[in-house]
Short mmCIF file of C-alpha atoms in Angstrom, two decimals:
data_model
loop_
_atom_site.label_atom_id
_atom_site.label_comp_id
_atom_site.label_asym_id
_atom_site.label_seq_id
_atom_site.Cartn_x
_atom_site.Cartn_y
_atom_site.Cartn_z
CA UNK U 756 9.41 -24.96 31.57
CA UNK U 757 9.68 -21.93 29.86
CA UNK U 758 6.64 -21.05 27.26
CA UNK U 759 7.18 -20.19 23.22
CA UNK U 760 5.74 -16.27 22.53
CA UNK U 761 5.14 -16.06 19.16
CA UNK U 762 5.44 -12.50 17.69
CA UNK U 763 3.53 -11.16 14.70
CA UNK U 764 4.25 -8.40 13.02
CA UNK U 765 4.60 -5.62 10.30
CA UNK U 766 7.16 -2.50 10.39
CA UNK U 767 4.06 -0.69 8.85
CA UNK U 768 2.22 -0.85 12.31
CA UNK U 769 2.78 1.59 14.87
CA UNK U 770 0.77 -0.86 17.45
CA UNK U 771 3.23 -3.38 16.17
CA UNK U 772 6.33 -0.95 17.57
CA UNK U 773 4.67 -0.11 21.07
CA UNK U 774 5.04 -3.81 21.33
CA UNK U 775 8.18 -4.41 19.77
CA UNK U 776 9.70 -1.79 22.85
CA UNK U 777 7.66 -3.48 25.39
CA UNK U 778 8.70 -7.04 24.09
CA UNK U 779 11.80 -7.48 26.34
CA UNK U 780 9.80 -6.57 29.20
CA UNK U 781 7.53 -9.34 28.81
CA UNK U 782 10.19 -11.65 27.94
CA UNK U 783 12.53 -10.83 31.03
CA UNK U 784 9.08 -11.09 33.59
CA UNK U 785 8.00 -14.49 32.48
CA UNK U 786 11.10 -16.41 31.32
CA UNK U 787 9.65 -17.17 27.91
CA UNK U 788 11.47 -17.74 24.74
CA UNK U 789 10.12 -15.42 21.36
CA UNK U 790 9.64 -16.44 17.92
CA UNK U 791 9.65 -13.57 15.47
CA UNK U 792 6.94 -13.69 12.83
CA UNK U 793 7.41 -11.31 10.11
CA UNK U 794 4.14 -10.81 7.55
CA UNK U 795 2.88 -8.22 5.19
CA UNK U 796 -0.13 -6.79 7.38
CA UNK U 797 -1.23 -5.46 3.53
CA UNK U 798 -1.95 -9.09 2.48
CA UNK U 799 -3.56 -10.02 5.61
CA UNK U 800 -6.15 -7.33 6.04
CA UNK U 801 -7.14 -8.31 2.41
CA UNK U 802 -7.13 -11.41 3.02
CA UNK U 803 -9.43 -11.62 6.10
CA UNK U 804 -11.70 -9.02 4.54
CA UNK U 805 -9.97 -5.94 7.06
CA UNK U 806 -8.67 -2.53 6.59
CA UNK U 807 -6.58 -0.09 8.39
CA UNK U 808 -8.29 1.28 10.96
CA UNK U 809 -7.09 4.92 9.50
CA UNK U 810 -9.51 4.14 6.45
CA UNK U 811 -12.66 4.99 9.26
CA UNK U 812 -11.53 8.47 9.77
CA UNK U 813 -13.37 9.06 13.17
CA UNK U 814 -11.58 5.71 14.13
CA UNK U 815 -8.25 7.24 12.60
CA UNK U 816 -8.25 10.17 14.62
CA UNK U 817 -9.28 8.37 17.90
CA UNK U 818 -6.26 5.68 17.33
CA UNK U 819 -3.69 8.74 16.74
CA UNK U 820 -4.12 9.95 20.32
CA UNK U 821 -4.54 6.42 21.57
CA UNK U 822 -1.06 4.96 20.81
CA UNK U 823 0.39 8.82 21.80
CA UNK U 824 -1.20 7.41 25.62
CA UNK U 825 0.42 4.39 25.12
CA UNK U 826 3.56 6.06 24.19
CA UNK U 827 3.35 8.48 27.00
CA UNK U 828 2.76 5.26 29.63
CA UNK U 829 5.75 3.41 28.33
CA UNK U 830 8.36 6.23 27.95
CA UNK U 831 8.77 5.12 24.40
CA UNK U 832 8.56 8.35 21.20
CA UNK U 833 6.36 7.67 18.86
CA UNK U 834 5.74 10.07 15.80
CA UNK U 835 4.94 9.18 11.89
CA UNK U 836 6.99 8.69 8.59
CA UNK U 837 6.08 10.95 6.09
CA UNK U 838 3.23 8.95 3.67
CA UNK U 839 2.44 7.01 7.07
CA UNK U 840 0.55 3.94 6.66
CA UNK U 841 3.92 3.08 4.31
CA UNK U 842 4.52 0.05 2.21
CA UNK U 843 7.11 -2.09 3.75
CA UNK U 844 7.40 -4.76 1.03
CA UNK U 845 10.95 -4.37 0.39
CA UNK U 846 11.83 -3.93 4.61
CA UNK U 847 9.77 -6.65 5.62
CA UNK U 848 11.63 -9.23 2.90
CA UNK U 849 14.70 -7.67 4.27
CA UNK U 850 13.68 -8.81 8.05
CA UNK U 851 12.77 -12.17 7.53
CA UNK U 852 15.78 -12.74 4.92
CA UNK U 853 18.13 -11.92 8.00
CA UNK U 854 16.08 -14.35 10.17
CA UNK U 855 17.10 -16.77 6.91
CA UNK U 856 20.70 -15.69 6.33
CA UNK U 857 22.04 -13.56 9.25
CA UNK U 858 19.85 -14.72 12.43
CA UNK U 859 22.08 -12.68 15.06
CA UNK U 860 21.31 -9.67 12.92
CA UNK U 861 17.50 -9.73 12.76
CA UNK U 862 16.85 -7.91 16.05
CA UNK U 863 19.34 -4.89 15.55
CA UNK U 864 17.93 -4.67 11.68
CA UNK U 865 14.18 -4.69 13.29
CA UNK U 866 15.31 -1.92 15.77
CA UNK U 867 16.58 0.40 13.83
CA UNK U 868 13.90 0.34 10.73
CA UNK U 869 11.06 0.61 14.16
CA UNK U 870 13.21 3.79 15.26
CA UNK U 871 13.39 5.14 12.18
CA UNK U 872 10.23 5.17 11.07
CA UNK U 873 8.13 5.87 14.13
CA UNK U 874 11.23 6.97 16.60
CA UNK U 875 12.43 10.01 14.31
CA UNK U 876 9.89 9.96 11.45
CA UNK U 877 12.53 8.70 8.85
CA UNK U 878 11.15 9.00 5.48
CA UNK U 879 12.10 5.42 4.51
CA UNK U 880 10.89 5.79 1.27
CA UNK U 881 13.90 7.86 0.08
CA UNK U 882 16.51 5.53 -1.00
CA UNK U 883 19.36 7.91 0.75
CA UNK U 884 17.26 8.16 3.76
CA UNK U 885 16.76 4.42 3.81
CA UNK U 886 20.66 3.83 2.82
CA UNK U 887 21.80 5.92 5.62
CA UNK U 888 19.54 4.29 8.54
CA UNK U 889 20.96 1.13 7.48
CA UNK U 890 24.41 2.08 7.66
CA UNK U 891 23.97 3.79 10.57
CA UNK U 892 22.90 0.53 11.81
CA UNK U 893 25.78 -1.48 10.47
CA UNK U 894 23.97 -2.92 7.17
CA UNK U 895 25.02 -2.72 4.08
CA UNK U 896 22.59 -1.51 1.69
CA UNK U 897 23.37 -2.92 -1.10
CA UNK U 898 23.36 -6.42 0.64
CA UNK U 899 20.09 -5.61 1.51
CA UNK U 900 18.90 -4.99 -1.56
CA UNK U 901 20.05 -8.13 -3.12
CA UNK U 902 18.69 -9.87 0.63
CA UNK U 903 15.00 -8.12 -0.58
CA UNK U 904 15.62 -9.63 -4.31
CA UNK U 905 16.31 -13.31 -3.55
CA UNK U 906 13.72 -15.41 -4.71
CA UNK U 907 13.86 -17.38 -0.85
CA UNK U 908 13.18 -14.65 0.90
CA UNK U 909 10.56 -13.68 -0.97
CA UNK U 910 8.48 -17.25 -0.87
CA UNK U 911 9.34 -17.30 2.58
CA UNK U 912 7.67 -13.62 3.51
CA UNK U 913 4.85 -15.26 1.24
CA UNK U 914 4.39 -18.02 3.86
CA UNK U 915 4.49 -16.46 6.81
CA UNK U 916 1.84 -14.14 5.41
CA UNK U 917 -0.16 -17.06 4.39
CA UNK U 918 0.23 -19.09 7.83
CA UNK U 919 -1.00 -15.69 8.98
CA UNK U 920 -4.19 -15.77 7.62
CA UNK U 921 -4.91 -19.32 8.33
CA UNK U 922 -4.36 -18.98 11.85
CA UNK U 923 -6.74 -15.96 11.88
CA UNK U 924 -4.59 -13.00 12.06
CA UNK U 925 -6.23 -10.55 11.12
CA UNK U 926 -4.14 -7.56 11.92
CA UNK U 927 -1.10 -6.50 14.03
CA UNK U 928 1.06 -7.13 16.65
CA UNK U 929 -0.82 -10.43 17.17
CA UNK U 930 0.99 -12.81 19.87
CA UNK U 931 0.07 -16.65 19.72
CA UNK U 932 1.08 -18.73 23.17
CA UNK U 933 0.25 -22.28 21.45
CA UNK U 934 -2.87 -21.40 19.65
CA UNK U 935 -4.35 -18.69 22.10
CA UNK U 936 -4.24 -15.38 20.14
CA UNK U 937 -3.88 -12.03 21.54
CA UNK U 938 -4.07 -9.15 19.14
CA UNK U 939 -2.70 -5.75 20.29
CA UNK U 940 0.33 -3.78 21.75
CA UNK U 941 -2.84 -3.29 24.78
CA UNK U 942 -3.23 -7.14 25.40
CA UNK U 943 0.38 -7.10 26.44
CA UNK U 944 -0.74 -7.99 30.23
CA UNK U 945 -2.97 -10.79 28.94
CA UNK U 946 -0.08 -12.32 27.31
CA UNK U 947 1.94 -12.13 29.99
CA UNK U 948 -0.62 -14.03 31.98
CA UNK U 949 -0.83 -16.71 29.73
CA UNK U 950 3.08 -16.92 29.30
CA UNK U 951 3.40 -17.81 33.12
CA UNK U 952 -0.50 -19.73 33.93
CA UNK P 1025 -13.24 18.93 42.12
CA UNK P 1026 -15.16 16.24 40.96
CA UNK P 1027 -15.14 15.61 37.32
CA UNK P 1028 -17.81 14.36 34.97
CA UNK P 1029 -17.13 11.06 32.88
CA UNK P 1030 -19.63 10.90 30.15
CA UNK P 1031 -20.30 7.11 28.98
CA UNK P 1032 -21.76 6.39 25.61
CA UNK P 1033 -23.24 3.14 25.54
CA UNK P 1034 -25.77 0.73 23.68
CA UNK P 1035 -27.54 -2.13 25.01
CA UNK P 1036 -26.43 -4.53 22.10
CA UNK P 1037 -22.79 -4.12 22.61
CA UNK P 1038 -21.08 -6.65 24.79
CA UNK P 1039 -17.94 -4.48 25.67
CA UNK P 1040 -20.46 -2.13 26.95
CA UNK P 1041 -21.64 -4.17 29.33
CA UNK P 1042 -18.48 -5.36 30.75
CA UNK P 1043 -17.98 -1.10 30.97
CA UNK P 1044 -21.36 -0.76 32.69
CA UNK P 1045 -20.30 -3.78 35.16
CA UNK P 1046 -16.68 -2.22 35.98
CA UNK P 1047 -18.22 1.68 35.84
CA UNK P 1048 -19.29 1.87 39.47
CA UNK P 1049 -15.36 0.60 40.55
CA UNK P 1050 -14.21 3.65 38.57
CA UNK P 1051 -16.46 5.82 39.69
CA UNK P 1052 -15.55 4.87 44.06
CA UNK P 1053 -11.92 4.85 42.93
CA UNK P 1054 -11.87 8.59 41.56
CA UNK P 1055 -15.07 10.35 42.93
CA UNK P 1056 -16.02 11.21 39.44
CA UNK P 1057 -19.98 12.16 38.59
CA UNK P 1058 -21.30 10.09 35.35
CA UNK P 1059 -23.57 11.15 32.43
CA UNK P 1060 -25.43 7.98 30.81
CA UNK P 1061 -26.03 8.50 26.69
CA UNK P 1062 -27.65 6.12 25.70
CA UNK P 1063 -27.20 6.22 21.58
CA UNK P 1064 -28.01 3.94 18.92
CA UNK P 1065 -24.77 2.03 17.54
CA UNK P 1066 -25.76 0.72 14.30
CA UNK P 1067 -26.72 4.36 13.19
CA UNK P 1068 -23.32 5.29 14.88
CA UNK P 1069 -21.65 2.79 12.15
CA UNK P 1070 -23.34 3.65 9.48
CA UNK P 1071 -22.97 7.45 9.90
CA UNK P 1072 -18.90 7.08 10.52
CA UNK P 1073 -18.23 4.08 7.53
CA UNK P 1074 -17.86 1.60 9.79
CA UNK P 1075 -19.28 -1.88 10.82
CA UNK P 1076 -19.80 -4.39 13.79
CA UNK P 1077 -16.14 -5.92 14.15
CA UNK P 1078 -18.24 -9.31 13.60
CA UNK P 1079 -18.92 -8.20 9.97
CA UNK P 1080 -15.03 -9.64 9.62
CA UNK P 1081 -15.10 -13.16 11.23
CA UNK P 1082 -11.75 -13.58 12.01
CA UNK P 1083 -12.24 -10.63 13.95
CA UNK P 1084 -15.34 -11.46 15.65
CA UNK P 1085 -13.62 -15.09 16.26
CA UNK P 1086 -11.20 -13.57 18.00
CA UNK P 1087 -13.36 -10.89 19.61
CA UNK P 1088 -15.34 -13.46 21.68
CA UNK P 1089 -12.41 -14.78 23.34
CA UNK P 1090 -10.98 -11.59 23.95
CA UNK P 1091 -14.25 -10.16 25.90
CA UNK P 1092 -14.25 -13.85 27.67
CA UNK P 1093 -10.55 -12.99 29.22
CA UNK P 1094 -12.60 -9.63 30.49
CA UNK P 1095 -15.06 -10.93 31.63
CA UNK P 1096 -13.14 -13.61 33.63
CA UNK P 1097 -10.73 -11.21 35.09
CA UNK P 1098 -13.79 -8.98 36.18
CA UNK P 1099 -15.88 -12.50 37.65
CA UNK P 1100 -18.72 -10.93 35.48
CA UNK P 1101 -20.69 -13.95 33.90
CA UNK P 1102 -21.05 -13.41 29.64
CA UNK P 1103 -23.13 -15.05 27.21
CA UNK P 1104 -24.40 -14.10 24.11
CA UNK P 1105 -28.71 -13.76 23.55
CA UNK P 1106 -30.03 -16.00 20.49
CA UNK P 1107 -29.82 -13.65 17.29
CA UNK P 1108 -26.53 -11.91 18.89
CA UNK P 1109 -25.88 -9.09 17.26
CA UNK P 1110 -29.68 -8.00 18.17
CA UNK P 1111 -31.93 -4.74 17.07
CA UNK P 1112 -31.83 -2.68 20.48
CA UNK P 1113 -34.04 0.23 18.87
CA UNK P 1114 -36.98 -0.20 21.34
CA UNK P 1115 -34.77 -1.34 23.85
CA UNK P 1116 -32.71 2.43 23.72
CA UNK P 1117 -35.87 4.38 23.29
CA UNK P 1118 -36.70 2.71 26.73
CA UNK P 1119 -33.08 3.89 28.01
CA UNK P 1120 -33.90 7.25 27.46
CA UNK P 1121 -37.39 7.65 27.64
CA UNK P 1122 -36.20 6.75 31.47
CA UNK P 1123 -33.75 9.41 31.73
CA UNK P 1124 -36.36 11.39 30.46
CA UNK P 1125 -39.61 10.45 32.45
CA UNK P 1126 -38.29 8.85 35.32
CA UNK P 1127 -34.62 8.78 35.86
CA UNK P 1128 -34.46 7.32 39.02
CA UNK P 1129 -35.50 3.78 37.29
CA UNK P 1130 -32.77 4.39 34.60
CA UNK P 1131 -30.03 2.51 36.20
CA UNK P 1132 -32.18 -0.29 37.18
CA UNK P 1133 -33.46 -0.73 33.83
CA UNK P 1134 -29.98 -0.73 32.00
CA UNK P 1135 -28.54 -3.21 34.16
CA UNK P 1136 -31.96 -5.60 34.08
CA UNK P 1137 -31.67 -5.43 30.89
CA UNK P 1138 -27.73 -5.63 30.00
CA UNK P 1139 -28.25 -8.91 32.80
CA UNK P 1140 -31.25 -10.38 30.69
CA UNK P 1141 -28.78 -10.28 27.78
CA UNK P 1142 -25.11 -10.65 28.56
CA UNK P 1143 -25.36 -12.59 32.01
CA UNK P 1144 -28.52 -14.76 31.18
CA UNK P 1145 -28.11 -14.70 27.43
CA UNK P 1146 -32.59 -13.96 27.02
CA UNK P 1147 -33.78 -13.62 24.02
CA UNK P 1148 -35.42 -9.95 24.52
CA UNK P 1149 -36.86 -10.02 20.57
CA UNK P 1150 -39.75 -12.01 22.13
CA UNK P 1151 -42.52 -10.81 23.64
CA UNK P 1152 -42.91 -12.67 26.79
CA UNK P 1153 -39.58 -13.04 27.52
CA UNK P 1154 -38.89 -9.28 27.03
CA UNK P 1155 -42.38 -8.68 29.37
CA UNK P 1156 -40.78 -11.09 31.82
CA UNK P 1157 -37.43 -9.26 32.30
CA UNK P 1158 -39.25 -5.95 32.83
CA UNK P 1159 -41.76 -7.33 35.23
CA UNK P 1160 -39.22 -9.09 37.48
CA UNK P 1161 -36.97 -5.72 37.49
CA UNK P 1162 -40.33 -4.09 38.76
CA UNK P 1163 -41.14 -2.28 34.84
CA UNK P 1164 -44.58 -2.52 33.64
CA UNK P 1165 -44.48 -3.38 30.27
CA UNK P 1166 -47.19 -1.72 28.87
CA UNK P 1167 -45.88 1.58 30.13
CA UNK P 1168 -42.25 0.75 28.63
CA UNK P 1169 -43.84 -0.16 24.93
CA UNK P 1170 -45.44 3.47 25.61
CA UNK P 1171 -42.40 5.06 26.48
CA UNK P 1172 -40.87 3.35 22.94
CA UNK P 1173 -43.37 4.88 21.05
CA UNK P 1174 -43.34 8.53 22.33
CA UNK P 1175 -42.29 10.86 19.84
CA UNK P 1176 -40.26 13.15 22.09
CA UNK P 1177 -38.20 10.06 23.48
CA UNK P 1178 -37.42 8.72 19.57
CA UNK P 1179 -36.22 12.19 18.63
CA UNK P 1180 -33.76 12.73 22.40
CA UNK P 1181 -32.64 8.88 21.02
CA UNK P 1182 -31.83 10.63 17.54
CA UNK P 1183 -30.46 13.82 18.99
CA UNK P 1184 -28.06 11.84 21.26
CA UNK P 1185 -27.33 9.93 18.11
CA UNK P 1186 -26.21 12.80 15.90
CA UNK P 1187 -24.70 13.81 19.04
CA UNK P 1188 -22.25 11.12 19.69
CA UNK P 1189 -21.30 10.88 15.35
CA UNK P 1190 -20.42 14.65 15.47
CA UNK P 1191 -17.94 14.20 18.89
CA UNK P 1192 -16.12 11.43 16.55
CA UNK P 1193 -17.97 8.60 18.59
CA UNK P 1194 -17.21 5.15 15.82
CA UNK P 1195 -18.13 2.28 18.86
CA UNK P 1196 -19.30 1.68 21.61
CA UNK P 1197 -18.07 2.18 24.75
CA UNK P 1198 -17.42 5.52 24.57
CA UNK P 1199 -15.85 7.61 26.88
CA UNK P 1200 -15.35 11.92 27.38
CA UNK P 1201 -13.45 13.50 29.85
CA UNK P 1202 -14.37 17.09 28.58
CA UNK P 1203 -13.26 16.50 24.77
CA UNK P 1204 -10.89 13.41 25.59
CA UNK P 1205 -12.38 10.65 23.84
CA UNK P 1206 -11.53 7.09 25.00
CA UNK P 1207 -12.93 3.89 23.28
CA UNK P 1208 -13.58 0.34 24.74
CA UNK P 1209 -14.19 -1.11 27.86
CA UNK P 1210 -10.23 -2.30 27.67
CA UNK P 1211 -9.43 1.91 27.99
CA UNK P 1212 -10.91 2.49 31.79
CA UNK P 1213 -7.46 2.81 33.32
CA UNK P 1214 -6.96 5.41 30.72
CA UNK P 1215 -10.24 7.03 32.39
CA UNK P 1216 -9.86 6.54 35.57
CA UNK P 1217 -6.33 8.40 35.01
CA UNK P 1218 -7.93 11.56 33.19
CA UNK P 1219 -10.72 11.89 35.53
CA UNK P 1220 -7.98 11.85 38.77
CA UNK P 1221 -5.15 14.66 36.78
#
């Protein structure tokens, strides 16, 4: 029977990314089914008491040419938003408000907000710059905006954060299979081990 | 040409000594030579603003089943000594007074004692157990509590301290190939790949 992969994760993590390109592989080798989990990595670190590794600036430096291995090793470009670590408030309401509203459309929205910001450096930011990597995308912005506004979306951002935190995440990507936890675009192969044992 | 894989370690971190236990594999597989620094990590976290990842417990929740999946895919036993995370200052000026004195008995020292404490969890803060684990790895304890206390061997365990801080060392285990810095026992395919380019 094919296993649930539960996927956690913030636009404002470029660990998060490497993962989100490597996802489908992972998928397609062990048959499992994925359950996007969209949460404000902000709250959480506060929560559990963490920080962005980028606040230790020896750590910082190390994890910069860390994920640019990682990024070699998988093919995938990886460079930073101007501002990078960003707040992605408004983008992550507008991800799980098209898991709520517009299901089909979560994936391609996810996509192209993970390209922009750590495929081409998008200054997201920007309103303009933000308006025109939706639309390039096939979103309208203004629907978006309202989408980040609705009072739904934002409780339900809220929850997932909260869940979060209660099942111990304590950064990102974290990957649950039942209530084993992984945390890390580099426990990837671990995951998939678990997804097929 | 061979290369040389420096490997930054301290006897109270566990993801050390999964590194020390997979080392000699990565050493067959790429003909590298190895330098042993031997450092102290709490200074090392103090120095750079950072902490033991057990200082946030859902990290240090999630840590222990993360270095369990290691250890089980290496078939290297792991358990944790009473007091765990434990003062290893004697235990490094021992390290490399040995290097120092009598570097033959270096490697048979560091894995009696990473053994005593990871794969037979001992508690090494007493006395007699300490005195036990030397004796039955052939040390004479009296000579190794002399070793602790001589001046030249605290100030190499300082140097390589100050050392390791100003290379960006922030945990251990640290690896250099020449001024590539790789961190945690989870990064050896990373070094095995720089020391064979």
């Amino acid at each position: 029977m094919s296993k649930l992969l539960e996927f956690w994760f913030d636009l404002g993590s470029p660990a998060a990314y490497l993962a989100w390109k490597r996802l489908p592989k992972v998928l397609a080798q062990t048959g499992a089914s994925v359950a996007y989990k969209p949460m404000l990595l902000g709250a959480v670190f506060k929560a559990q008491g963490n920080a962005s590794p980028v606040t230790i600036p020896a750590k910082g430096k190390w994890l910069l040419g860390d994920l640019a291995r990682y990024a070699r090793r998988d093919g995938v470009p990886l460079a930073y938003p101007p501002g990078f670590p960003i707040n992605t408030l408004a983008l992550m309401r507008c991800a799980i408000g098209l898991q709520m509203r517009n299901p089909v459309r979560f994936v391609p929205y996810v996509d192209a907000m993970y390209d922009a910001l750590y495929g081409e450096a998008r200054d997201l930011r920007d309103e303009k710059v933000l308006a025109a990597a939706l639309a390039a995308a096939g979103f309208d912005p203004a629907e978006m905006i309202a989408l980040a506004s609705d009072a739904e979306v934002k409780q339900a951002l809220i929850r997932n954060t909260e869940e979060a935190v209660s099942r111990g995440v304590f950064g990102a990507p974290v990957f649950f299979v039942g209530e084993e936890m992984f945390w890390g675009q580099d426990r990837m192969d671990f995951v998939a081990e678990a997804l097929t044992a």
